[in-house]
Short mmCIF file of C-alpha atoms and ligand atoms in Angstrom, two decimals:
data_model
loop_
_atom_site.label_atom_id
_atom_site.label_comp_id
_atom_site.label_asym_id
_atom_site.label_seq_id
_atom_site.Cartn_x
_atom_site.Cartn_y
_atom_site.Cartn_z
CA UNK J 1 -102.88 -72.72 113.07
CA UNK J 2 -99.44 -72.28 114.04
CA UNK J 3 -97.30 -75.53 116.10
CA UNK J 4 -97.09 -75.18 119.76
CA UNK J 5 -93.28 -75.52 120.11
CA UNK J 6 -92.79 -78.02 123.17
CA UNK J 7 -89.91 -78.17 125.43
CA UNK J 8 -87.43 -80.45 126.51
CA UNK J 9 -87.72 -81.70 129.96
CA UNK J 10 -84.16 -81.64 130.08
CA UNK J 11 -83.52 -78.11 129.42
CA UNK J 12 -80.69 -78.93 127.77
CA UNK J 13 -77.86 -75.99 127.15
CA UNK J 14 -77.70 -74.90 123.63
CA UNK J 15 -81.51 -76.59 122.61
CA UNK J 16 -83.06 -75.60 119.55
CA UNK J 17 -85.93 -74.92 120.95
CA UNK J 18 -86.58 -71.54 120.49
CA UNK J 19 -85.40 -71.77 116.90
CA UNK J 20 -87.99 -74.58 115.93
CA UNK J 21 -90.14 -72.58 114.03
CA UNK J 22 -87.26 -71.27 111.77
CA UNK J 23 -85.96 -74.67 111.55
CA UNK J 24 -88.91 -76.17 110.22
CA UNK J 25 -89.82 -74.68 107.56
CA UNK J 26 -86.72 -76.09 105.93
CA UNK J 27 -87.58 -79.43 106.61
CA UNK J 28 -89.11 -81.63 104.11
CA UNK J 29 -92.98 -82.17 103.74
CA UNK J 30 -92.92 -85.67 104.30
CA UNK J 31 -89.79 -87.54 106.45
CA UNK J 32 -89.87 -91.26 106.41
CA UNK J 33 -87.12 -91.06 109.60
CA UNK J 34 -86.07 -88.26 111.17
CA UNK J 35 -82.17 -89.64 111.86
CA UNK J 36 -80.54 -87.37 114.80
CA UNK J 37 -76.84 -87.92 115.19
CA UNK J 38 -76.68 -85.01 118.10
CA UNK J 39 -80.24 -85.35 119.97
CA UNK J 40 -79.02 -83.57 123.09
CA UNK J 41 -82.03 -82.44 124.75
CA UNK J 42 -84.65 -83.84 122.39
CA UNK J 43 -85.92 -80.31 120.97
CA UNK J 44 -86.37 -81.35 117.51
CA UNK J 45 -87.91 -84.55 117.85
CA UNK J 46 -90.60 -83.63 119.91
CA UNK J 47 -91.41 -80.95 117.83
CA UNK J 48 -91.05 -82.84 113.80
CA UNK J 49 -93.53 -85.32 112.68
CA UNK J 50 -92.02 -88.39 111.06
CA UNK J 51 -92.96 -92.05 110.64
CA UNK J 52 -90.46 -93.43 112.64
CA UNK J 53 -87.02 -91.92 115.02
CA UNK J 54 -83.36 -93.12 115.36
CA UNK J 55 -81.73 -90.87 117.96
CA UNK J 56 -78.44 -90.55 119.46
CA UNK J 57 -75.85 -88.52 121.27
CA UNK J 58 -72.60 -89.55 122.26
CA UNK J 59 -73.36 -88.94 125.94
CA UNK J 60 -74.45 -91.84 127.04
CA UNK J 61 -75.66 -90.22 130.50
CA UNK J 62 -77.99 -87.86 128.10
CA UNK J 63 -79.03 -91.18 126.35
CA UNK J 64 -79.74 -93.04 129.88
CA UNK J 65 -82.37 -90.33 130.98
CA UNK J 66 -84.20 -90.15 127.44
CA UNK J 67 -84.62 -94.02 127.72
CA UNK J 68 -85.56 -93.81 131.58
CA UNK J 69 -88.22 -90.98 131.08
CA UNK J 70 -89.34 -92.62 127.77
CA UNK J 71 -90.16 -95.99 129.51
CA UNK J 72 -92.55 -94.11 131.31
CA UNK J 73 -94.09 -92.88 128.72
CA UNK J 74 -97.65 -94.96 129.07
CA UNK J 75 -97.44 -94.91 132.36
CA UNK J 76 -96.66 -91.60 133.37
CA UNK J 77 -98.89 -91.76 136.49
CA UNK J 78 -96.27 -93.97 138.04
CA UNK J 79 -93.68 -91.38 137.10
CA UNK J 80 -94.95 -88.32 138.82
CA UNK J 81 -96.32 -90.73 142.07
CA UNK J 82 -92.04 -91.80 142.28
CA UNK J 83 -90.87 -88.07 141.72
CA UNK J 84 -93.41 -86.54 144.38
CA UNK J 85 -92.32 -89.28 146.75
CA UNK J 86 -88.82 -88.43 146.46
CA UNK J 87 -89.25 -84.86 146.69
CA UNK J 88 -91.12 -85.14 149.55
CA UNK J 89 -88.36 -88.07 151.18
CA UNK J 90 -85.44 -85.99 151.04
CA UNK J 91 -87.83 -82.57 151.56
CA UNK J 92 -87.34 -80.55 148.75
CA UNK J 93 -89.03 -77.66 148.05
CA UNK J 94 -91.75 -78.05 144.78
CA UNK J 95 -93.49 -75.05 143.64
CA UNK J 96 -95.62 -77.19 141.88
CA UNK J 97 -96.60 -79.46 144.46
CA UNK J 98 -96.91 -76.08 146.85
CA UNK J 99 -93.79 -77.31 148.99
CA UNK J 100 -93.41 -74.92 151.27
CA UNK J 101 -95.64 -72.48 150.35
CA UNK J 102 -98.77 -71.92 148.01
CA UNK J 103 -98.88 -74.01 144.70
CA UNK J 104 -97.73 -72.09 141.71
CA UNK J 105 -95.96 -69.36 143.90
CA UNK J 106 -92.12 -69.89 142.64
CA UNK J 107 -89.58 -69.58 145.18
CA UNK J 108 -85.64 -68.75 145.45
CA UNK J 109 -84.70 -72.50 146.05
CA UNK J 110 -80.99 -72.69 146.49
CA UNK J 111 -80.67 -71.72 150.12
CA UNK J 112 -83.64 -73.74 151.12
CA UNK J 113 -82.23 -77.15 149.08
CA UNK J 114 -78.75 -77.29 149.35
CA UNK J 115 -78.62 -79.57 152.18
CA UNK J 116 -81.44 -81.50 150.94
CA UNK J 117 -79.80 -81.53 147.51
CA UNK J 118 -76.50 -82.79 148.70
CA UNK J 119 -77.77 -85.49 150.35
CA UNK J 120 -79.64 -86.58 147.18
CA UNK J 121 -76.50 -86.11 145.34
CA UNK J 122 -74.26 -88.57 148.36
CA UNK J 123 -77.18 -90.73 147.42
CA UNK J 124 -76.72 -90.75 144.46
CA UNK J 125 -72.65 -91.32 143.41
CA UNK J 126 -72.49 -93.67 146.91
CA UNK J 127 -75.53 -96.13 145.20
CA UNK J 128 -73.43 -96.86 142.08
CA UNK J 129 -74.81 -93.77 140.19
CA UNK J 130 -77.59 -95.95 138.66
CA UNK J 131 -80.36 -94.40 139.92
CA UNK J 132 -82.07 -92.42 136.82
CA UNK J 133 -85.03 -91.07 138.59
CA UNK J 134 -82.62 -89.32 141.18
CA UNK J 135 -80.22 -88.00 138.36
CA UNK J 136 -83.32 -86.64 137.15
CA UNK J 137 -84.18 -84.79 140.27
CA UNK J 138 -80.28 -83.36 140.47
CA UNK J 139 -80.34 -82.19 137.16
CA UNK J 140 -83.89 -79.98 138.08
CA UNK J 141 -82.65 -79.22 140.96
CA UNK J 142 -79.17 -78.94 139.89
CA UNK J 143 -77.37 -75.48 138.65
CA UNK J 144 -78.85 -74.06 135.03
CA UNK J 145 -80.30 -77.83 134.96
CA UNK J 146 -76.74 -79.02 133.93
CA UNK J 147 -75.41 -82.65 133.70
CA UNK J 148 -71.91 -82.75 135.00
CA UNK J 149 -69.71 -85.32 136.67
CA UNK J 150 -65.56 -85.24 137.61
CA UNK J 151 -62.80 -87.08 136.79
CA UNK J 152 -64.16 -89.89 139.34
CA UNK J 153 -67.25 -90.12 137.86
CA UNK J 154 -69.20 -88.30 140.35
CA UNK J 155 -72.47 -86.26 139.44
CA UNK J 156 -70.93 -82.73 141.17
CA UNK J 157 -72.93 -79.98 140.03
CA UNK J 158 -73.52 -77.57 142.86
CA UNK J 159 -77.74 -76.46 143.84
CA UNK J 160 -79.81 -74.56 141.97
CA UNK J 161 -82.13 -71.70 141.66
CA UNK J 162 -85.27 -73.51 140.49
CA UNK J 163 -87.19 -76.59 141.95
CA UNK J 164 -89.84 -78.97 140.51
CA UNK J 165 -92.17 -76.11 139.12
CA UNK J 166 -95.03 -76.14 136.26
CA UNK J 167 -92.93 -75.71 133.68
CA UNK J 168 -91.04 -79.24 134.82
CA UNK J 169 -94.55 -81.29 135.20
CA UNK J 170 -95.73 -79.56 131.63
CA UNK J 171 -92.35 -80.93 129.85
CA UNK J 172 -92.31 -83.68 131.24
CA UNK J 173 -95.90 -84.58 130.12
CA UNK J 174 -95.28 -83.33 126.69
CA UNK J 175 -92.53 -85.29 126.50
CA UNK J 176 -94.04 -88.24 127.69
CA UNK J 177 -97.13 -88.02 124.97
CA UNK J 178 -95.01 -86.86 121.93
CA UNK J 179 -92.65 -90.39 123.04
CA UNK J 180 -95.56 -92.36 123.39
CA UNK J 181 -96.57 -91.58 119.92
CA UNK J 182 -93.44 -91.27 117.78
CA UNK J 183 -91.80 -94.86 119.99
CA UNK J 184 -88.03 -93.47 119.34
CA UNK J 185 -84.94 -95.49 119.19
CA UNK J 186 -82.07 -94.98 121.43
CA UNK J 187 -78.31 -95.15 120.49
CA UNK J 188 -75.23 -93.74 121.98
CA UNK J 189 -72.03 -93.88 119.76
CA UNK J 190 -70.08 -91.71 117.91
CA UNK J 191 -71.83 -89.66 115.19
CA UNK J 192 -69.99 -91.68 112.18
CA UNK J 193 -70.58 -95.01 113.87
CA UNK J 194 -74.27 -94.45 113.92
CA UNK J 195 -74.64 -93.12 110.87
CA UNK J 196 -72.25 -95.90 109.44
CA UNK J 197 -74.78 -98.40 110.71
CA UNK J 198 -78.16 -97.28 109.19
CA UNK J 199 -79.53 -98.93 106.10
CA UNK J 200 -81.01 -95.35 104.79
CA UNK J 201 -84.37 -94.70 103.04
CA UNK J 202 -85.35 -92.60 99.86
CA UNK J 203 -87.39 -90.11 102.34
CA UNK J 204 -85.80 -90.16 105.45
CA UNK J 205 -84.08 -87.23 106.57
CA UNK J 206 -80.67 -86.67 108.76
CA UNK J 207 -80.61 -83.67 110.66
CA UNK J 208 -77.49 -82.49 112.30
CA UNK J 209 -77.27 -80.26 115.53
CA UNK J 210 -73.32 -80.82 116.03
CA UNK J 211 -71.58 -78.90 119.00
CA UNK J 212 -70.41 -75.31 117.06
CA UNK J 213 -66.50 -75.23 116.37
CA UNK J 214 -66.46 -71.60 117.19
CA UNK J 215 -69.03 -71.04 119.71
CA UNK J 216 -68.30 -72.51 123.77
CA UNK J 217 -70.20 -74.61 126.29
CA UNK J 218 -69.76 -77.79 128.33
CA UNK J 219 -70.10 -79.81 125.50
CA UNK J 220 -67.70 -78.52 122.73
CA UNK J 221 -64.61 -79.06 124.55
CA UNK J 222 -64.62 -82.77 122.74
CA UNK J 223 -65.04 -81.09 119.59
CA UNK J 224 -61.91 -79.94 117.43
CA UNK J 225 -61.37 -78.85 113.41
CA UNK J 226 -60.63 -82.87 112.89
CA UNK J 227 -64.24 -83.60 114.31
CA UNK J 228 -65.46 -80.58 112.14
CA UNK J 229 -63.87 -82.02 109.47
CA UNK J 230 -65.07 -85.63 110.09
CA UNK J 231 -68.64 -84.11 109.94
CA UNK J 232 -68.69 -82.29 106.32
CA UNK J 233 -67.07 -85.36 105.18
CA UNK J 234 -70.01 -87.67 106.21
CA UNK J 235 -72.26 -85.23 104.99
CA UNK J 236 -70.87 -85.29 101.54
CA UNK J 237 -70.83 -89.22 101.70
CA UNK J 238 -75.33 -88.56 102.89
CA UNK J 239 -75.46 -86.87 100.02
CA UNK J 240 -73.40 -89.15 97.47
CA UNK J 241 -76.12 -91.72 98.54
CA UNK J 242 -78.98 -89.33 97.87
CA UNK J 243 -79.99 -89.12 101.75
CA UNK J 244 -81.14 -85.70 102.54
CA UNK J 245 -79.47 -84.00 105.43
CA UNK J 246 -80.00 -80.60 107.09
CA UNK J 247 -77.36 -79.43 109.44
CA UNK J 248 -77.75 -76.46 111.87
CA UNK J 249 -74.08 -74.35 112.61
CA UNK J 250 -72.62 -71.29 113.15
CA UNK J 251 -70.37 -70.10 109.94
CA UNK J 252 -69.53 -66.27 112.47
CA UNK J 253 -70.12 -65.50 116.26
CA UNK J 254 -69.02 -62.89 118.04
CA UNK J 255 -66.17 -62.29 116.14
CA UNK J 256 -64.63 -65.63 115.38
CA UNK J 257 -65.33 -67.05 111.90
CA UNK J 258 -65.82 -70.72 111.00
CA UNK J 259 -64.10 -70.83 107.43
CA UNK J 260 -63.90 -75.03 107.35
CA UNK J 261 -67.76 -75.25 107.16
CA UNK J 262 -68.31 -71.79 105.61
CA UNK J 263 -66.32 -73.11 103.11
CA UNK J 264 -67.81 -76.42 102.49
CA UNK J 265 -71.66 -75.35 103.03
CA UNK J 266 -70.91 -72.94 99.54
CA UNK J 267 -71.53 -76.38 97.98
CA UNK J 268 -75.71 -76.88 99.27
CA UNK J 269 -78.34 -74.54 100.00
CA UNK J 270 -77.65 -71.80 102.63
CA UNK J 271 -80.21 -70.78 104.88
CA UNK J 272 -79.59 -67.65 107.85
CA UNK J 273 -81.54 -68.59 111.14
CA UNK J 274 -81.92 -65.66 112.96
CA UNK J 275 -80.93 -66.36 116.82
CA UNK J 276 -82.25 -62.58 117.97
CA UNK J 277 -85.34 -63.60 119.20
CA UNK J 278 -86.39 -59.86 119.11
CA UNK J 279 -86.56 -59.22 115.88
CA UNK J 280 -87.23 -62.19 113.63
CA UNK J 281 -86.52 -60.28 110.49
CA UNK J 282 -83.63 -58.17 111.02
CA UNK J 283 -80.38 -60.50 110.55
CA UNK J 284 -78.30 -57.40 110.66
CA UNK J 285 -78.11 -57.30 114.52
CA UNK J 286 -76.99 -60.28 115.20
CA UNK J 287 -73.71 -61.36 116.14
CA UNK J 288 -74.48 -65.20 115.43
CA UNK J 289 -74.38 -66.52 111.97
CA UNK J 290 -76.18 -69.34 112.07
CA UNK J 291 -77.35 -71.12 109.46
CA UNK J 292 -79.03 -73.95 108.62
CA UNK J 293 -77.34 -76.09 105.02
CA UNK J 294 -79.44 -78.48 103.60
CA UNK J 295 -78.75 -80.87 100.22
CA UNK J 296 -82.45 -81.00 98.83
C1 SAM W 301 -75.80 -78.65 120.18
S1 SAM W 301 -76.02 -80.10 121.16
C2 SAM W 301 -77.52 -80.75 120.48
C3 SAM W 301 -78.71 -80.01 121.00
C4 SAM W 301 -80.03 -80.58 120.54
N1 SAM W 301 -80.30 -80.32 119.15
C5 SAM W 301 -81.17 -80.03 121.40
O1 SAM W 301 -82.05 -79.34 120.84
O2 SAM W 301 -81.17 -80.26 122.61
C6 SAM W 301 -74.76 -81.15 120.53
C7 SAM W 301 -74.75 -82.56 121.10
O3 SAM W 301 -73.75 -83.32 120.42
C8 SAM W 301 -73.25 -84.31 121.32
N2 SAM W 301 -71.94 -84.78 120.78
C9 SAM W 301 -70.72 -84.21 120.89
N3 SAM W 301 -69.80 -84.89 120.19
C10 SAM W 301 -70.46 -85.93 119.60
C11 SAM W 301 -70.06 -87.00 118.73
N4 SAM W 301 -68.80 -87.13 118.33
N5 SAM W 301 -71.01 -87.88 118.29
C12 SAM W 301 -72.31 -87.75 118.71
N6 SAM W 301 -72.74 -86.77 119.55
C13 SAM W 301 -71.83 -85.87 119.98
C14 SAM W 301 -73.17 -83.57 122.65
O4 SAM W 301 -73.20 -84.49 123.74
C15 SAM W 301 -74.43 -82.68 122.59
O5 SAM W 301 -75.51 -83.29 123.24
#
């Protein structure tokens, strides 16, 4: 039987969710430690068996909410009684729950939160911003579920479309079961500083999800050629020691061409991922070439 492929609840932009099932079958058989410089959203981990998980992201906000939600992973009952009571303090609408209306039935939340959501948001930045079940709630209820703060340090993402909804309460408790089993490991550094510190092991496997040189969103703008180039260099330097890596990228998209890594990945084992989710099959449609390079 196939995987169920389980989400992320933090819907995080650019996830590699829906390419999981491609992904996979690239992966080793067996993976001592599945070693994430890039977790983002959590995608991959939740959906890749291993013996044991080092994760990290340079974000340390990103890094704050995996450790909040995952220390609630064995007691998850407490977790949804907190949310609920929140939602209900600062009356938010939960189609879950069947705030306003009938459970289930989905609504168009902005109009209906924004005040609400604002308030939680004032909350939020004037309490020190160290409140992660309420940065929680601002990214669901937040704008395409994004985490953003300004120069000041203020959470500032306008309301969203969606509220706390089924699809929230059935991430959420998938990702609380697959962290209760697997018991990851937090880090926030740079990519080469956490690698730099790892001891590795002869089946443990690195996998790579790095923002895409030639592709946009929020979190590319910190990453340049030099950080591109920082990143095959390391990867050579896994695979001097013999530690198998896979790294996902784009080598063309829409137009632009990535010619560093193209380059470089001539060196390993090239495999296209197809990112039309039509038709799995037919590469030629695409405007993406992404690709997933692995050393084993
Ligand atoms: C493409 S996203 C990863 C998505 C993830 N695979 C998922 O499924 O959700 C790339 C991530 O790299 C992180 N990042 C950017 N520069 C970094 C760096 N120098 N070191 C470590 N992480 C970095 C970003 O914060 C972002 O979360």
């Amino acid at each position: 039987m196939k995987d169920r492929i389980v989400r992320s609840p933090l819907f995080y932009v650019g996830d590699k969710r829906k390419l999981m099932c491609q992904i996979k079958t690239h992966f080793p058989s067996h993976i001592d430690r599945l070693i994430e410089p890039f977790v983002g959203g959590g995608s991959v981990f939740m959906n890749v068996d291993a013996d044991g998980f080092l994760l990290n992201d340079l974000n340390h906000i990103v890094i704050q909410i995996h450790s909040m939600l995952s220390s609630y992973c064995d007691r998850k009952d407490d977790f949804f009684r907190e949310v609920f009571s929140l939602i209900r303090k600062y009356g938010l609408t939960s189609s879950f729950l069947g705030i306003p209306q009938e459970r289930g039935k989905s609504c168009d939340c902005k109009d209906v939160n924004r005040e609400a959501y604002n308030r939680m948001k004032t909350d939020f930045n004037s309490g020190g911003r160290k409140d992660g079940m309420l940065l929680y709630l601002l990214i669901i209820y937040g704008f395409n579920h994004m985490i953003r703060f300004n120069k000041k340090g203020e959470f500032n993402l306008p309301v969203g479309n969606l509220d706390f909804n089924e699809n929230v309460y059935n991430a959420l408790n998938d990702y609380f079961a697959q962290t209760e089993r697997k018991q990851p490991q937090w880090h926030s550094q740079d990519f080469k500083a956490f690698l730099a510190e790892i001891e590795f092991r002869k089946d443990d496997l690195v996998y790579l999800d790095p923002p895409y040189l030639i592709s946009s969103s929020e979190y590319n703008k910190m990453w340049n050629e030099e950080c591109e180039c920082n990143l095959i260099t390391e990867m050579d330097r896994l695979d001097a020691m013999g530690v198998r890596f896979a790294v996902s990228n784009a080598i063309t998209y829409r137009g632009k061409k990535n010619d560093i890594f193209g380059e470089w990945a001539k060196k390993y084992n090239i495999h296209p991922i197809s990112s039309n989710y039509i038709s799995y099959w037919d590469n030629s449609r695409k405007d993406s070439g992404e690709v997933l390079v692995t050393n084993y």
